């Protein structure tokens, strides 16, 4: 397992331990994690802090040039909001744990020139599948259903 | 002036008074404001709380059905991140103060079936034009340049 995806999974597990949606993400620049985060809907009542958004927020204010040389790792396919944040900041590459339990806006990201790598990781799949089965109402709310 | 756009402008002005980027937004459901906010980059060091995102965050957790019957008012054309949030939550209509100082992801929103109304409001234009002239580095950072 890639150590950066492992860090994203660690974030997802931390979120789960807090009673939250188990999705984690890390922002990597120059071979180093500069931001890490996980979904905060349950923990903070947040509707904007998906895992990817939380990682970006925790990375803090950065010059545009840093984003344009960064890679975002996320345990789940990025939803339209997180995809939009990736496009806003010009992050050129996203590594995705899995996209079977939820397929985000990958088509739009690719059309806009973002390189996506989907790992189809069984740990990421199992984290989401179990959570969705146990808490479908939270999950549906998290993706606006 | 539409009272909801006036509320969004009031939010933008409050942001400016706090030393922030003057962009404001309100979420309206059933003829009532249920969330209001403004850009928080300067005030909180936030890279995700654009005006629209702050209004959604302040509206709190909502059933998907509420978003799908809501209108988002924003003083400035929504960037890719905010456009993605609009799509995630299925907000069907967005009223935009102006899109001359910055044109967001309006094409993508329209392609996805969102109804946009652009007011080309001189107050909204003047707020942004003045801020961009005075603080170009903050503005460029806010849109990932």
Short mmCIF file of N, CA, C and O in Angstrom, two decimals, chain B:
data_model
loop_
_atom_site.label_atom_id
_atom_site.label_comp_id
_atom_site.label_asym_id
_atom_site.label_seq_id
_atom_site.Cartn_x
_atom_site.Cartn_y
_atom_site.Cartn_z
N UNK B 1 -34.00 46.69 -5.78
CA UNK B 1 -33.12 45.55 -5.51
C UNK B 1 -33.90 44.46 -4.76
O UNK B 1 -34.53 44.74 -3.76
N UNK B 2 -33.80 43.26 -5.29
CA UNK B 2 -34.34 42.07 -4.65
C UNK B 2 -33.80 41.99 -3.22
O UNK B 2 -32.61 42.15 -2.99
N UNK B 3 -34.68 41.72 -2.25
CA UNK B 3 -34.24 41.77 -0.84
C UNK B 3 -33.24 40.64 -0.54
O UNK B 3 -32.39 40.79 0.35
N UNK B 4 -33.31 39.53 -1.26
CA UNK B 4 -32.35 38.45 -1.01
C UNK B 4 -30.96 38.82 -1.54
O UNK B 4 -29.96 38.54 -0.88
N UNK B 5 -30.91 39.44 -2.73
CA UNK B 5 -29.60 39.89 -3.22
C UNK B 5 -29.08 41.00 -2.31
O UNK B 5 -27.88 41.09 -2.05
N UNK B 6 -29.98 41.83 -1.79
CA UNK B 6 -29.54 42.86 -0.85
C UNK B 6 -28.92 42.23 0.39
O UNK B 6 -27.90 42.71 0.90
N UNK B 7 -29.49 41.13 0.87
CA UNK B 7 -28.93 40.43 2.02
C UNK B 7 -27.55 39.87 1.69
O UNK B 7 -26.63 39.89 2.53
N UNK B 8 -27.39 39.35 0.47
CA UNK B 8 -26.08 38.84 0.04
C UNK B 8 -25.06 39.99 -0.01
O UNK B 8 -23.90 39.83 0.41
N UNK B 9 -25.49 41.14 -0.51
CA UNK B 9 -24.60 42.31 -0.56
C UNK B 9 -24.24 42.76 0.87
O UNK B 9 -23.09 43.10 1.16
N UNK B 10 -25.21 42.72 1.76
CA UNK B 10 -24.92 43.07 3.16
C UNK B 10 -23.84 42.14 3.72
O UNK B 10 -22.95 42.58 4.45
N UNK B 11 -23.93 40.85 3.39
CA UNK B 11 -22.90 39.89 3.82
C UNK B 11 -21.54 40.25 3.23
O UNK B 11 -20.51 40.19 3.91
N UNK B 12 -21.53 40.60 1.93
CA UNK B 12 -20.27 40.98 1.28
C UNK B 12 -19.66 42.19 1.97
O UNK B 12 -18.46 42.25 2.23
N UNK B 13 -20.51 43.17 2.30
CA UNK B 13 -20.02 44.39 2.96
C UNK B 13 -19.50 44.08 4.37
O UNK B 13 -18.52 44.67 4.83
N UNK B 14 -20.17 43.14 5.05
CA UNK B 14 -19.69 42.75 6.37
C UNK B 14 -18.30 42.12 6.25
O UNK B 14 -17.39 42.41 7.04
N UNK B 15 -18.13 41.28 5.23
CA UNK B 15 -16.82 40.67 4.98
C UNK B 15 -15.76 41.74 4.73
O UNK B 15 -14.65 41.67 5.28
N UNK B 16 -16.11 42.73 3.93
CA UNK B 16 -15.17 43.82 3.64
C UNK B 16 -14.80 44.57 4.91
O UNK B 16 -13.61 44.87 5.14
N UNK B 17 -15.79 44.83 5.75
CA UNK B 17 -15.54 45.55 7.01
C UNK B 17 -14.61 44.74 7.93
O UNK B 17 -13.89 45.31 8.75
N UNK B 18 -14.62 43.43 7.78
CA UNK B 18 -13.74 42.56 8.58
C UNK B 18 -12.35 42.43 7.95
O UNK B 18 -11.51 41.67 8.45
N UNK B 19 -12.14 43.12 6.82
CA UNK B 19 -10.86 43.01 6.12
C UNK B 19 -10.82 41.86 5.13
O UNK B 19 -9.74 41.45 4.70
N UNK B 20 -11.98 41.33 4.78
CA UNK B 20 -12.03 40.14 3.93
C UNK B 20 -12.43 40.41 2.49
O UNK B 20 -12.71 41.55 2.10
N UNK B 21 -12.48 39.34 1.71
CA UNK B 21 -12.91 39.39 0.32
C UNK B 21 -14.42 39.63 0.31
O UNK B 21 -15.17 38.88 0.93
N UNK B 22 -14.88 40.70 -0.38
CA UNK B 22 -16.30 41.09 -0.28
C UNK B 22 -17.23 40.30 -1.19
O UNK B 22 -17.71 40.80 -2.21
N UNK B 23 -17.45 39.06 -0.81
CA UNK B 23 -18.40 38.21 -1.54
C UNK B 23 -19.36 37.62 -0.51
O UNK B 23 -18.91 37.04 0.48
N UNK B 24 -20.64 37.79 -0.76
CA UNK B 24 -21.65 37.31 0.18
C UNK B 24 -22.68 36.45 -0.51
O UNK B 24 -22.82 36.48 -1.74
N UNK B 25 -23.40 35.68 0.29
CA UNK B 25 -24.36 34.73 -0.27
C UNK B 25 -25.44 34.43 0.75
O UNK B 25 -25.20 34.46 1.96
N UNK B 26 -26.63 34.14 0.26
CA UNK B 26 -27.70 33.64 1.13
C UNK B 26 -28.40 32.47 0.44
O UNK B 26 -28.54 32.44 -0.79
N UNK B 27 -28.82 31.51 1.27
CA UNK B 27 -29.61 30.37 0.78
C UNK B 27 -31.05 30.61 1.18
O UNK B 27 -31.34 30.89 2.36
N UNK B 28 -31.95 30.54 0.20
CA UNK B 28 -33.36 30.88 0.44
C UNK B 28 -34.24 29.66 0.18
O UNK B 28 -34.12 29.01 -0.87
N UNK B 29 -35.08 29.35 1.14
CA UNK B 29 -36.02 28.25 0.99
C UNK B 29 -37.41 28.73 1.38
O UNK B 29 -37.56 29.35 2.44
N UNK B 30 -38.37 28.49 0.48
CA UNK B 30 -39.75 28.85 0.82
C UNK B 30 -39.87 30.34 1.17
O UNK B 30 -40.60 30.70 2.12
N UNK B 31 -39.14 31.19 0.46
CA UNK B 31 -39.24 32.63 0.67
C UNK B 31 -38.57 33.15 1.93
O UNK B 31 -38.82 34.29 2.35
N UNK B 32 -37.68 32.33 2.52
CA UNK B 32 -37.05 32.71 3.79
C UNK B 32 -35.57 32.37 3.71
O UNK B 32 -35.18 31.33 3.19
N UNK B 33 -34.72 33.25 4.25
CA UNK B 33 -33.28 32.98 4.29
C UNK B 33 -33.01 31.94 5.37
O UNK B 33 -33.35 32.14 6.54
N UNK B 34 -32.39 30.82 4.94
CA UNK B 34 -32.09 29.76 5.92
C UNK B 34 -30.59 29.63 6.17
O UNK B 34 -30.16 28.85 7.04
N UNK B 35 -29.79 30.37 5.40
CA UNK B 35 -28.34 30.37 5.63
C UNK B 35 -27.75 31.61 5.00
O UNK B 35 -28.18 32.02 3.91
N UNK B 36 -26.80 32.24 5.68
CA UNK B 36 -26.15 33.41 5.10
C UNK B 36 -24.67 33.36 5.44
O UNK B 36 -24.28 32.82 6.48
N UNK B 37 -23.85 33.92 4.55
CA UNK B 37 -22.43 33.85 4.82
C UNK B 37 -21.63 34.73 3.88
O UNK B 37 -22.16 35.34 2.95
N UNK B 38 -20.33 34.83 4.19
CA UNK B 38 -19.42 35.56 3.31
C UNK B 38 -18.04 34.92 3.35
O UNK B 38 -17.75 34.13 4.24
N UNK B 39 -17.25 35.28 2.38
CA UNK B 39 -15.90 34.73 2.24
C UNK B 39 -15.10 34.93 3.53
O UNK B 39 -15.12 35.98 4.12
N UNK B 40 -14.41 33.87 3.97
CA UNK B 40 -13.68 33.91 5.25
C UNK B 40 -12.19 33.68 5.11
O UNK B 40 -11.52 33.28 6.08
N UNK B 41 -11.64 33.87 3.91
CA UNK B 41 -10.20 33.60 3.72
C UNK B 41 -9.35 34.43 4.68
O UNK B 41 -8.50 33.88 5.41
N UNK B 42 -9.56 35.70 4.68
CA UNK B 42 -8.73 36.57 5.52
C UNK B 42 -9.06 36.41 7.01
O UNK B 42 -8.17 36.40 7.86
N UNK B 43 -10.34 36.30 7.29
CA UNK B 43 -10.76 36.29 8.70
C UNK B 43 -10.40 35.01 9.42
O UNK B 43 -10.07 35.02 10.60
N UNK B 44 -10.50 33.86 8.73
CA UNK B 44 -10.28 32.57 9.40
C UNK B 44 -9.17 31.75 8.75
O UNK B 44 -8.98 30.60 9.12
N UNK B 45 -8.50 32.34 7.76
CA UNK B 45 -7.51 31.56 7.02
C UNK B 45 -8.13 30.37 6.32
O UNK B 45 -7.50 29.35 6.11
N UNK B 46 -9.41 30.52 5.93
CA UNK B 46 -10.11 29.40 5.30
C UNK B 46 -9.92 29.39 3.78
O UNK B 46 -10.07 30.42 3.13
N UNK B 47 -9.63 28.21 3.25
CA UNK B 47 -9.52 28.08 1.79
C UNK B 47 -10.78 27.45 1.20
O UNK B 47 -10.88 27.30 -0.02
N UNK B 48 -11.71 27.06 2.05
CA UNK B 48 -12.95 26.45 1.53
C UNK B 48 -14.18 27.33 1.75
O UNK B 48 -15.18 27.16 1.07
N UNK B 49 -14.10 28.26 2.71
CA UNK B 49 -15.29 29.07 3.00
C UNK B 49 -15.37 30.30 2.10
O UNK B 49 -15.18 31.43 2.54
N UNK B 50 -15.65 30.05 0.82
CA UNK B 50 -16.10 31.12 -0.06
C UNK B 50 -17.48 31.55 0.44
O UNK B 50 -18.08 30.88 1.30
N UNK B 51 -18.00 32.66 -0.09
CA UNK B 51 -19.29 33.15 0.38
C UNK B 51 -20.40 32.11 0.30
O UNK B 51 -21.16 31.90 1.26
N UNK B 52 -20.47 31.42 -0.84
CA UNK B 52 -21.53 30.44 -1.03
C UNK B 52 -21.38 29.27 -0.05
O UNK B 52 -22.36 28.76 0.50
N UNK B 53 -20.13 28.82 0.13
CA UNK B 53 -19.86 27.69 1.01
C UNK B 53 -20.19 28.06 2.45
O UNK B 53 -20.71 27.25 3.22
N UNK B 54 -19.87 29.30 2.82
CA UNK B 54 -20.16 29.76 4.18
C UNK B 54 -21.67 29.82 4.43
O UNK B 54 -22.15 29.45 5.51
N UNK B 55 -22.42 30.25 3.41
CA UNK B 55 -23.88 30.27 3.55
C UNK B 55 -24.43 28.85 3.71
O UNK B 55 -25.30 28.59 4.55
N UNK B 56 -23.90 27.90 2.92
CA UNK B 56 -24.34 26.50 3.04
C UNK B 56 -23.96 25.95 4.42
O UNK B 56 -24.76 25.26 5.06
N UNK B 57 -22.74 26.25 4.85
CA UNK B 57 -22.28 25.74 6.15
C UNK B 57 -23.15 26.30 7.28
O UNK B 57 -23.54 25.57 8.20
N UNK B 58 -23.46 27.59 7.19
CA UNK B 58 -24.26 28.22 8.25
C UNK B 58 -25.73 27.77 8.22
O UNK B 58 -26.42 27.87 9.24
N UNK B 59 -26.19 27.29 7.07
CA UNK B 59 -27.55 26.74 7.00
C UNK B 59 -27.64 25.43 7.79
O UNK B 59 -28.72 25.02 8.22
N UNK B 60 -26.50 24.78 7.96
CA UNK B 60 -26.46 23.54 8.75
C UNK B 60 -26.89 22.33 7.94
O UNK B 60 -27.13 22.42 6.73
N UNK B 61 -26.98 21.21 8.63
CA UNK B 61 -27.36 19.96 7.97
C UNK B 61 -28.84 19.99 7.57
O UNK B 61 -29.69 20.31 8.41
N UNK B 62 -29.09 19.66 6.32
CA UNK B 62 -30.46 19.74 5.79
C UNK B 62 -30.77 18.49 4.99
O UNK B 62 -29.88 17.91 4.37
N UNK B 63 -32.03 18.09 4.96
CA UNK B 63 -32.41 16.99 4.05
C UNK B 63 -32.19 17.43 2.60
O UNK B 63 -32.36 18.62 2.28
N UNK B 64 -31.87 16.47 1.74
CA UNK B 64 -31.68 16.79 0.33
C UNK B 64 -32.87 17.52 -0.28
O UNK B 64 -32.70 18.40 -1.13
N UNK B 65 -34.07 17.19 0.17
CA UNK B 65 -35.28 17.79 -0.41
C UNK B 65 -35.31 19.31 -0.21
O UNK B 65 -35.87 20.03 -1.05
N UNK B 66 -34.73 19.80 0.88
CA UNK B 66 -34.72 21.25 1.13
C UNK B 66 -33.83 21.96 0.11
O UNK B 66 -34.22 22.97 -0.50
N UNK B 67 -32.63 21.43 -0.10
CA UNK B 67 -31.74 22.03 -1.12
C UNK B 67 -32.43 22.06 -2.48
O UNK B 67 -32.30 23.02 -3.23
N UNK B 68 -33.14 20.99 -2.78
CA UNK B 68 -33.71 20.88 -4.14
C UNK B 68 -34.89 21.83 -4.35
O UNK B 68 -35.39 21.96 -5.47
N UNK B 69 -35.30 22.51 -3.28
CA UNK B 69 -36.34 23.54 -3.41
C UNK B 69 -35.82 24.91 -2.99
O UNK B 69 -36.60 25.77 -2.58
N UNK B 70 -34.52 25.07 -3.03
CA UNK B 70 -33.92 26.33 -2.57
C UNK B 70 -33.33 27.13 -3.72
O UNK B 70 -33.12 26.61 -4.83
N UNK B 71 -33.07 28.40 -3.44
CA UNK B 71 -32.39 29.28 -4.38
C UNK B 71 -31.16 29.85 -3.67
O UNK B 71 -31.25 30.25 -2.50
N UNK B 72 -30.02 29.84 -4.35
CA UNK B 72 -28.82 30.42 -3.77
C UNK B 72 -28.58 31.79 -4.42
O UNK B 72 -28.55 31.90 -5.65
N UNK B 73 -28.42 32.79 -3.60
CA UNK B 73 -28.08 34.14 -4.07
C UNK B 73 -26.61 34.38 -3.74
O UNK B 73 -26.18 34.13 -2.61
N UNK B 74 -25.87 34.88 -4.72
CA UNK B 74 -24.46 35.16 -4.47
C UNK B 74 -24.06 36.43 -5.22
O UNK B 74 -24.52 36.66 -6.34
N UNK B 75 -23.21 37.23 -4.60
CA UNK B 75 -22.86 38.51 -5.23
C UNK B 75 -21.95 38.32 -6.44
O UNK B 75 -21.87 39.21 -7.28
N UNK B 76 -21.25 37.17 -6.52
CA UNK B 76 -20.29 36.94 -7.61
C UNK B 76 -20.51 35.56 -8.23
O UNK B 76 -20.86 34.60 -7.54
N UNK B 77 -20.24 35.46 -9.50
CA UNK B 77 -20.33 34.19 -10.25
C UNK B 77 -19.60 33.07 -9.50
O UNK B 77 -18.44 33.23 -9.13
N UNK B 78 -20.26 31.93 -9.28
CA UNK B 78 -19.67 30.88 -8.44
C UNK B 78 -18.48 30.18 -9.10
O UNK B 78 -18.57 29.71 -10.24
N UNK B 79 -17.39 30.11 -8.35
CA UNK B 79 -16.17 29.43 -8.80
C UNK B 79 -16.44 27.93 -8.95
O UNK B 79 -17.50 27.44 -8.56
N UNK B 80 -15.48 27.17 -9.50
CA UNK B 80 -15.71 25.73 -9.65
C UNK B 80 -16.06 25.01 -8.35
O UNK B 80 -16.93 24.12 -8.35
N UNK B 81 -15.41 25.38 -7.23
CA UNK B 81 -15.73 24.70 -5.96
C UNK B 81 -17.18 24.97 -5.55
O UNK B 81 -17.92 24.02 -5.21
N UNK B 82 -17.58 26.24 -5.58
CA UNK B 82 -18.95 26.57 -5.17
C UNK B 82 -19.97 26.01 -6.16
O UNK B 82 -21.06 25.57 -5.76
N UNK B 83 -19.61 25.99 -7.44
CA UNK B 83 -20.49 25.37 -8.44
C UNK B 83 -20.66 23.89 -8.13
O UNK B 83 -21.77 23.34 -8.24
N UNK B 84 -19.57 23.24 -7.74
CA UNK B 84 -19.65 21.83 -7.39
C UNK B 84 -20.54 21.59 -6.19
O UNK B 84 -21.30 20.60 -6.15
N UNK B 85 -20.49 22.49 -5.20
CA UNK B 85 -21.36 22.36 -4.03
C UNK B 85 -22.82 22.51 -4.44
O UNK B 85 -23.70 21.79 -3.94
N UNK B 86 -23.08 23.44 -5.34
CA UNK B 86 -24.45 23.65 -5.85
C UNK B 86 -24.95 22.36 -6.52
O UNK B 86 -26.09 21.94 -6.31
N UNK B 87 -24.06 21.71 -7.28
CA UNK B 87 -24.43 20.47 -7.97
C UNK B 87 -24.58 19.31 -6.98
O UNK B 87 -25.52 18.52 -7.08
N UNK B 88 -23.66 19.21 -6.02
CA UNK B 88 -23.75 18.13 -5.03
C UNK B 88 -25.12 18.15 -4.35
O UNK B 88 -25.77 17.12 -4.21
N UNK B 89 -25.53 19.34 -3.92
CA UNK B 89 -26.77 19.43 -3.15
C UNK B 89 -28.01 19.64 -4.02
O UNK B 89 -29.12 19.75 -3.50
N UNK B 90 -27.81 19.72 -5.32
CA UNK B 90 -28.97 19.79 -6.22
C UNK B 90 -29.77 21.07 -6.12
O UNK B 90 -30.99 21.08 -6.34
N UNK B 91 -29.08 22.17 -5.82
CA UNK B 91 -29.77 23.47 -5.78
C UNK B 91 -30.13 23.85 -7.21
O UNK B 91 -29.26 23.94 -8.07
N UNK B 92 -31.42 24.05 -7.50
CA UNK B 92 -31.82 24.17 -8.91
C UNK B 92 -31.66 25.55 -9.52
O UNK B 92 -31.68 25.68 -10.74
N UNK B 93 -31.51 26.60 -8.66
CA UNK B 93 -31.50 27.97 -9.20
C UNK B 93 -30.51 28.83 -8.42
O UNK B 93 -30.47 28.77 -7.19
N UNK B 94 -29.74 29.62 -9.17
CA UNK B 94 -28.75 30.50 -8.55
C UNK B 94 -28.93 31.89 -9.14
O UNK B 94 -28.98 32.06 -10.36
N UNK B 95 -29.04 32.89 -8.26
CA UNK B 95 -29.10 34.29 -8.69
C UNK B 95 -27.74 34.91 -8.39
O UNK B 95 -27.25 34.86 -7.26
N UNK B 96 -27.13 35.48 -9.43
CA UNK B 96 -25.73 35.93 -9.39
C UNK B 96 -25.68 37.45 -9.53
O UNK B 96 -26.23 38.01 -10.48
N UNK B 97 -25.00 38.11 -8.59
CA UNK B 97 -24.91 39.57 -8.63
C UNK B 97 -24.24 40.07 -9.89
O UNK B 97 -24.76 40.95 -10.59
N UNK B 98 -23.09 39.50 -10.19
CA UNK B 98 -22.36 39.91 -11.41
C UNK B 98 -21.34 38.85 -11.78
O UNK B 98 -20.93 38.05 -10.93
N UNK B 99 -20.94 38.87 -13.05
CA UNK B 99 -19.93 37.91 -13.52
C UNK B 99 -18.88 38.57 -14.40
O UNK B 99 -18.21 37.90 -15.18
N UNK B 100 -18.73 39.90 -14.24
CA UNK B 100 -17.76 40.60 -15.08
C UNK B 100 -16.37 40.61 -14.45
O UNK B 100 -15.36 40.51 -15.15
N UNK B 101 -16.29 40.76 -13.13
CA UNK B 101 -14.95 40.79 -12.50
C UNK B 101 -14.39 39.37 -12.39
O UNK B 101 -13.17 39.19 -12.33
N UNK B 102 -15.27 38.37 -12.38
CA UNK B 102 -14.84 36.96 -12.35
C UNK B 102 -15.97 36.11 -12.91
O UNK B 102 -17.11 36.21 -12.44
N UNK B 103 -15.64 35.31 -13.90
CA UNK B 103 -16.64 34.39 -14.46
C UNK B 103 -16.34 32.99 -13.94
O UNK B 103 -15.28 32.43 -14.23
N UNK B 104 -17.25 32.45 -13.16
CA UNK B 104 -17.05 31.13 -12.59
C UNK B 104 -17.45 30.02 -13.55
O UNK B 104 -17.30 30.16 -14.77
N UNK B 105 -17.98 28.96 -13.00
CA UNK B 105 -18.25 27.76 -13.80
C UNK B 105 -19.69 27.73 -14.31
O UNK B 105 -20.37 26.70 -14.28
N UNK B 106 -20.14 28.88 -14.83
CA UNK B 106 -21.54 29.00 -15.25
C UNK B 106 -21.89 28.02 -16.36
O UNK B 106 -23.01 27.47 -16.38
N UNK B 107 -20.97 27.79 -17.29
CA UNK B 107 -21.25 26.86 -18.39
C UNK B 107 -21.56 25.46 -17.85
O UNK B 107 -22.54 24.84 -18.25
N UNK B 108 -20.71 25.01 -16.93
CA UNK B 108 -20.90 23.67 -16.36
C UNK B 108 -22.22 23.60 -15.59
O UNK B 108 -22.97 22.62 -15.70
N UNK B 109 -22.53 24.64 -14.82
CA UNK B 109 -23.79 24.64 -14.07
C UNK B 109 -24.97 24.55 -15.03
O UNK B 109 -25.91 23.76 -14.81
N UNK B 110 -24.95 25.34 -16.09
CA UNK B 110 -26.06 25.31 -17.06
C UNK B 110 -26.17 23.95 -17.72
O UNK B 110 -27.26 23.41 -17.89
N UNK B 111 -25.01 23.38 -18.09
CA UNK B 111 -25.01 22.05 -18.73
C UNK B 111 -25.63 21.00 -17.81
O UNK B 111 -26.21 20.02 -18.26
N UNK B 112 -25.47 21.23 -16.50
CA UNK B 112 -26.01 20.27 -15.52
C UNK B 112 -27.45 20.60 -15.13
O UNK B 112 -28.00 20.00 -14.20
N UNK B 113 -28.04 21.60 -15.79
CA UNK B 113 -29.46 21.86 -15.59
C UNK B 113 -29.80 22.90 -14.54
O UNK B 113 -30.97 23.09 -14.21
N UNK B 114 -28.78 23.60 -14.01
CA UNK B 114 -29.06 24.65 -13.02
C UNK B 114 -29.48 25.93 -13.75
O UNK B 114 -28.88 26.32 -14.75
N UNK B 115 -30.54 26.56 -13.25
CA UNK B 115 -31.00 27.82 -13.82
C UNK B 115 -30.22 28.97 -13.20
O UNK B 115 -30.16 29.08 -11.97
N UNK B 116 -29.61 29.80 -14.02
CA UNK B 116 -28.82 30.93 -13.52
C UNK B 116 -29.47 32.24 -13.96
O UNK B 116 -29.92 32.37 -15.10
N UNK B 117 -29.48 33.19 -13.04
CA UNK B 117 -29.95 34.53 -13.39
C UNK B 117 -28.84 35.50 -12.99
O UNK B 117 -28.45 35.56 -11.83
N UNK B 118 -28.31 36.22 -13.98
CA UNK B 118 -27.19 37.15 -13.71
C UNK B 118 -27.75 38.57 -13.72
O UNK B 118 -28.29 39.03 -14.72
N UNK B 119 -27.61 39.27 -12.58
CA UNK B 119 -28.22 40.59 -12.45
C UNK B 119 -27.34 41.72 -13.01
O UNK B 119 -27.84 42.80 -13.27
N UNK B 120 -26.05 41.47 -13.14
CA UNK B 120 -25.08 42.51 -13.53
C UNK B 120 -25.28 43.76 -12.67
O UNK B 120 -25.43 44.88 -13.18
N UNK B 121 -25.23 43.56 -11.39
CA UNK B 121 -25.51 44.64 -10.43
C UNK B 121 -24.27 45.52 -10.22
O UNK B 121 -23.18 45.01 -9.92
N UNK B 122 -24.44 46.84 -10.36
CA UNK B 122 -23.27 47.74 -10.25
C UNK B 122 -22.64 47.74 -8.85
O UNK B 122 -21.42 47.90 -8.74
N UNK B 123 -23.43 47.57 -7.79
CA UNK B 123 -22.86 47.53 -6.44
C UNK B 123 -21.95 46.32 -6.28
O UNK B 123 -20.84 46.42 -5.74
N UNK B 124 -22.42 45.17 -6.74
CA UNK B 124 -21.60 43.94 -6.68
C UNK B 124 -20.30 44.12 -7.47
O UNK B 124 -19.21 43.75 -7.01
N UNK B 125 -20.42 44.71 -8.66
CA UNK B 125 -19.23 44.92 -9.50
C UNK B 125 -18.24 45.84 -8.81
O UNK B 125 -17.03 45.57 -8.78
N UNK B 126 -18.74 46.91 -8.24
CA UNK B 126 -17.86 47.90 -7.64
C UNK B 126 -17.14 47.33 -6.41
O UNK B 126 -15.94 47.58 -6.21
N UNK B 127 -17.87 46.55 -5.60
CA UNK B 127 -17.25 45.93 -4.43
C UNK B 127 -16.03 45.09 -4.85
O UNK B 127 -14.95 45.19 -4.26
N UNK B 128 -16.21 44.24 -5.86
CA UNK B 128 -15.13 43.35 -6.28
C UNK B 128 -14.02 44.11 -7.00
O UNK B 128 -12.84 43.87 -6.76
N UNK B 129 -14.40 45.03 -7.91
CA UNK B 129 -13.37 45.75 -8.68
C UNK B 129 -12.45 46.52 -7.74
O UNK B 129 -11.22 46.50 -7.91
N UNK B 130 -13.02 47.16 -6.73
CA UNK B 130 -12.21 47.93 -5.79
C UNK B 130 -11.31 46.99 -4.98
O UNK B 130 -10.12 47.27 -4.79
N UNK B 131 -11.87 45.86 -4.52
CA UNK B 131 -11.06 44.94 -3.71
C UNK B 131 -9.91 44.34 -4.54
O UNK B 131 -8.77 44.27 -4.07
N UNK B 132 -10.22 43.94 -5.77
CA UNK B 132 -9.18 43.32 -6.61
C UNK B 132 -8.06 44.33 -6.89
O UNK B 132 -6.87 43.98 -6.85
N UNK B 133 -8.43 45.59 -7.12
CA UNK B 133 -7.41 46.62 -7.39
C UNK B 133 -6.52 46.84 -6.16
O UNK B 133 -5.31 47.04 -6.29
N UNK B 134 -7.12 46.74 -4.98
CA UNK B 134 -6.35 47.02 -3.75
C UNK B 134 -5.59 45.81 -3.24
O UNK B 134 -4.54 45.95 -2.62
N UNK B 135 -6.15 44.63 -3.43
CA UNK B 135 -5.54 43.41 -2.86
C UNK B 135 -5.47 42.29 -3.90
O UNK B 135 -6.05 41.22 -3.70
N UNK B 136 -4.76 42.54 -4.98
CA UNK B 136 -4.74 41.52 -6.05
C UNK B 136 -4.17 40.18 -5.57
O UNK B 136 -4.61 39.12 -6.02
N UNK B 137 -3.23 40.21 -4.64
CA UNK B 137 -2.60 38.96 -4.18
C UNK B 137 -3.59 38.10 -3.40
O UNK B 137 -3.59 36.86 -3.53
N UNK B 138 -4.45 38.74 -2.61
CA UNK B 138 -5.46 37.97 -1.87
C UNK B 138 -6.47 37.38 -2.84
O UNK B 138 -6.85 36.21 -2.75
N UNK B 139 -6.89 38.20 -3.79
CA UNK B 139 -7.88 37.73 -4.75
C UNK B 139 -7.33 36.57 -5.58
O UNK B 139 -8.01 35.54 -5.77
N UNK B 140 -6.09 36.72 -6.06
CA UNK B 140 -5.50 35.63 -6.87
C UNK B 140 -5.41 34.35 -6.05
O UNK B 140 -5.70 33.26 -6.56
N UNK B 141 -5.05 34.46 -4.79
CA UNK B 141 -4.98 33.27 -3.93
C UNK B 141 -6.36 32.65 -3.79
O UNK B 141 -6.52 31.42 -3.79
N UNK B 142 -7.39 33.49 -3.68
CA UNK B 142 -8.75 33.00 -3.45
C UNK B 142 -9.27 32.18 -4.62
O UNK B 142 -10.15 31.34 -4.44
N UNK B 143 -8.75 32.46 -5.80
CA UNK B 143 -9.19 31.69 -6.97
C UNK B 143 -8.08 30.80 -7.51
O UNK B 143 -8.09 30.39 -8.68
N UNK B 144 -7.10 30.49 -6.63
CA UNK B 144 -6.11 29.47 -6.95
C UNK B 144 -5.08 29.87 -7.99
O UNK B 144 -4.42 29.00 -8.58
N UNK B 145 -4.89 31.17 -8.19
CA UNK B 145 -3.90 31.59 -9.21
C UNK B 145 -2.50 31.73 -8.59
O UNK B 145 -2.36 32.09 -7.45
#
